[in-house]
PDB file of C-alpha atoms and ligand atoms in Angstrom:
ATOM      1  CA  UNK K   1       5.070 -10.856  13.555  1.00 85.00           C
ATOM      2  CA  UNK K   2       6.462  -7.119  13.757  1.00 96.00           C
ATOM      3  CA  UNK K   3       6.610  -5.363  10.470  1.00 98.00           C
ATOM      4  CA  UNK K   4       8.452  -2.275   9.188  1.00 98.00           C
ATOM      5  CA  UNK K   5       7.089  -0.374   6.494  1.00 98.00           C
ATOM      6  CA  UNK K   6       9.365   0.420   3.723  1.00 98.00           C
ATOM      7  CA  UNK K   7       7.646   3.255   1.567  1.00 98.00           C
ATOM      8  CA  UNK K   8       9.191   4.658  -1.605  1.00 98.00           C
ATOM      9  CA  UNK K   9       7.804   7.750  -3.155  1.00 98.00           C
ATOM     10  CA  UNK K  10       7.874   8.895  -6.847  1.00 98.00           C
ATOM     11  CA  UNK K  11      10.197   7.609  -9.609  1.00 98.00           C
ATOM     12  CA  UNK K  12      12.440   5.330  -7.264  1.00 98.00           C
ATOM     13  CA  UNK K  13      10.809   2.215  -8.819  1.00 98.00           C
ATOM     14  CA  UNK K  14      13.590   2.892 -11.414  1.00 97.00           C
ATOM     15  CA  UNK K  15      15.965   2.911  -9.350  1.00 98.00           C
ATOM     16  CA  UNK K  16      19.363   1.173 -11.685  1.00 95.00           C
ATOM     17  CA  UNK K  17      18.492   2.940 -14.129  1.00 97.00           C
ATOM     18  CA  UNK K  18      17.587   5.978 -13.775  1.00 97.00           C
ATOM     19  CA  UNK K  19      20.538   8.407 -12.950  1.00 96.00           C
ATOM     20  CA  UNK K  20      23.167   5.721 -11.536  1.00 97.00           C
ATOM     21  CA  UNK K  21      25.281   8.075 -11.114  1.00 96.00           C
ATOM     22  CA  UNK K  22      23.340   9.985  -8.532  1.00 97.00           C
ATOM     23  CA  UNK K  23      21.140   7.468  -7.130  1.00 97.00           C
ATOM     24  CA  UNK K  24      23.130   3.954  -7.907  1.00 96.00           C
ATOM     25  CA  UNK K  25      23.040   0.914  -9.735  1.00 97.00           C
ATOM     26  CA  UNK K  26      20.945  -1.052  -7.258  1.00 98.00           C
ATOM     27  CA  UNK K  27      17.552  -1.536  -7.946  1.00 98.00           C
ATOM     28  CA  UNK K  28      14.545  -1.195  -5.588  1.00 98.00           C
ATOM     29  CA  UNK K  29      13.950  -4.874  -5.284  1.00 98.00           C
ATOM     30  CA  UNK K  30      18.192  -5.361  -4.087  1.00 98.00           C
ATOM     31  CA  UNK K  31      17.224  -2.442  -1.386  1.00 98.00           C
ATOM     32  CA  UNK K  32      13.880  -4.015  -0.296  1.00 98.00           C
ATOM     33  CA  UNK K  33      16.217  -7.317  -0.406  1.00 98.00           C
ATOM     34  CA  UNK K  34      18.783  -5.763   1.974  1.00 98.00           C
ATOM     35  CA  UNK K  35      16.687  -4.028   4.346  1.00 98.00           C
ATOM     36  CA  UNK K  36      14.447  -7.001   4.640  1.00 98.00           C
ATOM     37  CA  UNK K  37      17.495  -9.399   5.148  1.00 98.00           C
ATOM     38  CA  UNK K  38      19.026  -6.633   7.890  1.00 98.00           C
ATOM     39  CA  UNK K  39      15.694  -6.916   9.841  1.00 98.00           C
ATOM     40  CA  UNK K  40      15.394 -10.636   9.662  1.00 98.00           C
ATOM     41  CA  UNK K  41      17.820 -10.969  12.356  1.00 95.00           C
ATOM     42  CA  UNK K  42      15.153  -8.993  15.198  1.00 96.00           C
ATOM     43  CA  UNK K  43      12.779 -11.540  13.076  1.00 97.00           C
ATOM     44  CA  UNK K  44      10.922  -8.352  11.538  1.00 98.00           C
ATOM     45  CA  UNK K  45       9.324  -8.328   8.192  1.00 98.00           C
ATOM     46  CA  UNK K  46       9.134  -5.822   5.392  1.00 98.00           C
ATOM     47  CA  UNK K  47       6.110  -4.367   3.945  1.00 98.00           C
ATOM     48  CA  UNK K  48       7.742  -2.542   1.461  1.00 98.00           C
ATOM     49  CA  UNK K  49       5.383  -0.312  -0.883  1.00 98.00           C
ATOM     50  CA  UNK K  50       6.452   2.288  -3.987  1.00 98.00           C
ATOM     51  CA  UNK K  51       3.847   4.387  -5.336  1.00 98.00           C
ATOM     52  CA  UNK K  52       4.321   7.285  -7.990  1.00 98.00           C
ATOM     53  CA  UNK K  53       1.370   9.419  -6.169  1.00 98.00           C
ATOM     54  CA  UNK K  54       1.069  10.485  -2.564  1.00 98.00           C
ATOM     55  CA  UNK K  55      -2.564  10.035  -2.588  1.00 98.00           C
ATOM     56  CA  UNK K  56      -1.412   6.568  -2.527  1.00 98.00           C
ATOM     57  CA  UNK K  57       1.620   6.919  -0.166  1.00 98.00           C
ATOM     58  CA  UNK K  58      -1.283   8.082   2.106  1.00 98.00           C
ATOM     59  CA  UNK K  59      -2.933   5.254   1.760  1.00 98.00           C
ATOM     60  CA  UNK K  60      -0.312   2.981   2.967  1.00 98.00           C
ATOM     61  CA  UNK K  61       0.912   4.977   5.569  1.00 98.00           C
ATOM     62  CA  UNK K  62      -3.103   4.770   7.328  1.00 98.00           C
ATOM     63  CA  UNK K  63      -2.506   1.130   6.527  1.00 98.00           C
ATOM     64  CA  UNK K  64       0.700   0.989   8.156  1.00 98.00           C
ATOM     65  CA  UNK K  65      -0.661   1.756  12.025  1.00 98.00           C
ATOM     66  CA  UNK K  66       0.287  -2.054  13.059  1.00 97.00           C
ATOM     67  CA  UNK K  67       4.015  -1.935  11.836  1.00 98.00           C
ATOM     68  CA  UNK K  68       7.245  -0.946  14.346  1.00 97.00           C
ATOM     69  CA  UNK K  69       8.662   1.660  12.193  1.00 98.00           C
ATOM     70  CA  UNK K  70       9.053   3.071   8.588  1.00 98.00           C
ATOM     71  CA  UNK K  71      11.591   3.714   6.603  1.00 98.00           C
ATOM     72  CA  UNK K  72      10.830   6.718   4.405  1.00 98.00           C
ATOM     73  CA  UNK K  73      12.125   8.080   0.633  1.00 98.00           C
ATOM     74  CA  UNK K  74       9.516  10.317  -0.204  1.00 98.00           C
ATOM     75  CA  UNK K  75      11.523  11.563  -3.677  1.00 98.00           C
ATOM     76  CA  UNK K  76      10.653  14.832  -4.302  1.00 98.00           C
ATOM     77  CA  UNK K  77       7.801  15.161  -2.168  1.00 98.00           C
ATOM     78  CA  UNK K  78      10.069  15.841   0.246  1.00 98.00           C
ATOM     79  CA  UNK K  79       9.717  19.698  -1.127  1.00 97.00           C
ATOM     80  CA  UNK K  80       6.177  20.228  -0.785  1.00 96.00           C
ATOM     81  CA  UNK K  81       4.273  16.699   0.002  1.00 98.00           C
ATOM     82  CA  UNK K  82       2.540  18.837   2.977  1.00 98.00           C
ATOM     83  CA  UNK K  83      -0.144  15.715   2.663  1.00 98.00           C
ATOM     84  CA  UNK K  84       2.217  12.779   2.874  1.00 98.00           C
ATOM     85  CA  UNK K  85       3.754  14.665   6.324  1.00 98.00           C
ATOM     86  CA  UNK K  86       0.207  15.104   7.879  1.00 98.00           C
ATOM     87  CA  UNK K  87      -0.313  11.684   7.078  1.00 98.00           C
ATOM     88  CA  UNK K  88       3.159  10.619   8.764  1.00 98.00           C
ATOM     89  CA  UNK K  89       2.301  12.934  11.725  1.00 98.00           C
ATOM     90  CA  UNK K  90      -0.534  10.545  12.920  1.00 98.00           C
ATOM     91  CA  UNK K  91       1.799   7.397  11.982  1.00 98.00           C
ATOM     92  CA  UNK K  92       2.304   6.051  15.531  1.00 97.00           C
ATOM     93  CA  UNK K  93       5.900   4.696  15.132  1.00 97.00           C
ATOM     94  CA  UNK K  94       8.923   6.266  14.644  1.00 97.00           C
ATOM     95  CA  UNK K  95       9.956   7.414  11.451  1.00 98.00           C
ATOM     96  CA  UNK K  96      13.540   7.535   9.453  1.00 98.00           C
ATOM     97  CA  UNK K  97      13.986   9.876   5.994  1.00 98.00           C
ATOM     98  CA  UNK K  98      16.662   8.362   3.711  1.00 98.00           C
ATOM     99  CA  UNK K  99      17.511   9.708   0.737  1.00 98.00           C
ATOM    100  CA  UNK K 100      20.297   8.205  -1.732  1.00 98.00           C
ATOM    101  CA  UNK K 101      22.099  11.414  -2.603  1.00 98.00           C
ATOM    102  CA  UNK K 102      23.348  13.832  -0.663  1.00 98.00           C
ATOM    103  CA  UNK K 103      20.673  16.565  -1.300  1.00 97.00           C
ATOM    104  CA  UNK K 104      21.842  19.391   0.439  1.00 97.00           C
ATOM    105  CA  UNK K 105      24.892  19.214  -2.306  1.00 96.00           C
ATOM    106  CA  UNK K 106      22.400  19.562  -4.945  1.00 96.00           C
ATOM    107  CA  UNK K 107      19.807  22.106  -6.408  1.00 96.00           C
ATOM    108  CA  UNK K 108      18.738  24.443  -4.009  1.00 96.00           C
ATOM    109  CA  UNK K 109      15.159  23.147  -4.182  1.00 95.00           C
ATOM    110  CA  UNK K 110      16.325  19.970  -2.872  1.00 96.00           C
ATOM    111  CA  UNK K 111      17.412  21.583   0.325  1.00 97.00           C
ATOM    112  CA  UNK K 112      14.086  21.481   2.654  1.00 96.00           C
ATOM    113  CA  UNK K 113      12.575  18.994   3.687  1.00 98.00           C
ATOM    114  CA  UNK K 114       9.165  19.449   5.155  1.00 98.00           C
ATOM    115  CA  UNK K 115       9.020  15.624   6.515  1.00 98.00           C
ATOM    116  CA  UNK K 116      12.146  16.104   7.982  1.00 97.00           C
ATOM    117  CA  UNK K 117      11.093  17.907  11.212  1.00 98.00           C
ATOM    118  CA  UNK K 118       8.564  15.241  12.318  1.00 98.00           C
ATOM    119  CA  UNK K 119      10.706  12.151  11.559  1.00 98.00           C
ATOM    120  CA  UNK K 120      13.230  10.688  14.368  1.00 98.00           C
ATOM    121  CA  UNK K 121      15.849  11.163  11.875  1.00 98.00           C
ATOM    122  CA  UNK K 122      17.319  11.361   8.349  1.00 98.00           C
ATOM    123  CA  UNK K 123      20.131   9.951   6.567  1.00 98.00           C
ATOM    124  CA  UNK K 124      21.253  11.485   3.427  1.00 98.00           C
ATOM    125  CA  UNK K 125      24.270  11.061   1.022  1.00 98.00           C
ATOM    126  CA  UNK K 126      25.087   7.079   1.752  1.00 98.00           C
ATOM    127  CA  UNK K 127      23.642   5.432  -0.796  1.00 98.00           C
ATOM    128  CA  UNK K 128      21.046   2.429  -0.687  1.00 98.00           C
ATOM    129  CA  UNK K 129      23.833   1.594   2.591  1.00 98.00           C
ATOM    130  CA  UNK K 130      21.416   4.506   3.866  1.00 98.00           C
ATOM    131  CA  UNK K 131      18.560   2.399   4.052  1.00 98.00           C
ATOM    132  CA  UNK K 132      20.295  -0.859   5.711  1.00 98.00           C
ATOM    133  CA  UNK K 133      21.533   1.807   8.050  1.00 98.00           C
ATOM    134  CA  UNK K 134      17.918   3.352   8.810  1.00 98.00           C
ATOM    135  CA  UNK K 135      17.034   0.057   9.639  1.00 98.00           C
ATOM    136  CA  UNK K 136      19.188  -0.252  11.877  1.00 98.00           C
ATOM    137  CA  UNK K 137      18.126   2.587  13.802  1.00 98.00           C
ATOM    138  CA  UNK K 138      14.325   1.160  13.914  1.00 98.00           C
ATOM    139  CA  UNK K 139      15.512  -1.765  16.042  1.00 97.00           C
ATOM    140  CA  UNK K 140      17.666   0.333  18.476  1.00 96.00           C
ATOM    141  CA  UNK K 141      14.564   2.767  18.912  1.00 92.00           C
ATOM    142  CA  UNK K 142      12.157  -0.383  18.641  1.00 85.00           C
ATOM    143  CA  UNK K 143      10.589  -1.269  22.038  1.00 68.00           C
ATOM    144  CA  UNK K 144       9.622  -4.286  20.551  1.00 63.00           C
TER     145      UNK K 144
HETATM  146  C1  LIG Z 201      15.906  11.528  -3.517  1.00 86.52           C
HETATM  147  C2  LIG Z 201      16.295  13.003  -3.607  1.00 86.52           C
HETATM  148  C3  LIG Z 201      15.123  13.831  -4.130  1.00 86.52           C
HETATM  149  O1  LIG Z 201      15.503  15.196  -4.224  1.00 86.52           O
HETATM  150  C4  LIG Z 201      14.708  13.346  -5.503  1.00 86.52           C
HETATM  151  O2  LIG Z 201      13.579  14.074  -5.943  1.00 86.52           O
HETATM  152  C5  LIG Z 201      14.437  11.885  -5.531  1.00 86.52           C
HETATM  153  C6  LIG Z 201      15.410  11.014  -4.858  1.00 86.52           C
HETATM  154  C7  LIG Z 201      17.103  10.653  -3.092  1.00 86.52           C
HETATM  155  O3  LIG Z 201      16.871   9.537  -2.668  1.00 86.52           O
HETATM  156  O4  LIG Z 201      18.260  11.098  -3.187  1.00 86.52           O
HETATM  157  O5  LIG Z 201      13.503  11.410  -6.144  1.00 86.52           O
HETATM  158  O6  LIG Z 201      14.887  11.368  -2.554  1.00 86.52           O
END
């Protein structure tokens, strides 16, 4: 059974509550929900993981060698998680970034991304409709 790997980086457990005005009133669980229900029509499952460290976002991603894709929030790692993007280098699937807010109309720090350049794309600004979407993209790219 193909798998996608759904991996959440820090503080987006909390997702409803904290800062629904930036990042929404859904909760992790209604994303995983969506995303698993969107891939349930190629009959692909989610192995969806959300740690606060990357030591442990490493993990999973070494663990993650047998899925089709990944879906990727890495929160604020995205500035500086140099490990998490060597780790995603040797990931042998394709790759999507998503992140809920539009972060290049935020703080400047916000504005690189050193994951970006290795993934197959990125999809900022929409929401958790961000993730659905970057799921979406997995099966088109999918050769299986
Ligand atoms: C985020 C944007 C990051 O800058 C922030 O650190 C997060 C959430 C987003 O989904 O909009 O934790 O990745």
């Amino acid at each position: 059974m193909a798998e996608v790997l759904l991996l959440n980086g820090p503080n987006l457990g909390i997702l409803g509550i904290r800062q629904p005005e930036i990042y929404g009133t859904q909760t992790l669980a209604d994303i995983e929900k969506s995303v698993a229900d969107e891939i349930a029509e190629r009959g692909w499952t989610l192995r969806a993981v959300q740690r606060e460290s990357e030591g442990e976002l490493i993990h999973a991603v070494q663990d993650a060698y047998d899925t089709v894709g990944a879906i990727v929030n890495p929160g604020a790692l995205m500035i500086a998680g140099w490990s998490l993007r060597d780790a995603l280098a040797s990931y042998p699937q394709p790759f999507v970034e998503v992140h809920l807010s539009n972060v290049w109309a935020r703080e400047t720090f916000r504005h690189e991304s050193v994951l970006a350049p290795i993934a197959s794309g990125a999809i900022v600004g929409l929401g958790a409709l961000g993730y659905r979407l970057a799921a979406r993209a997995l099966m088109e790219m999918a050769e299986v």
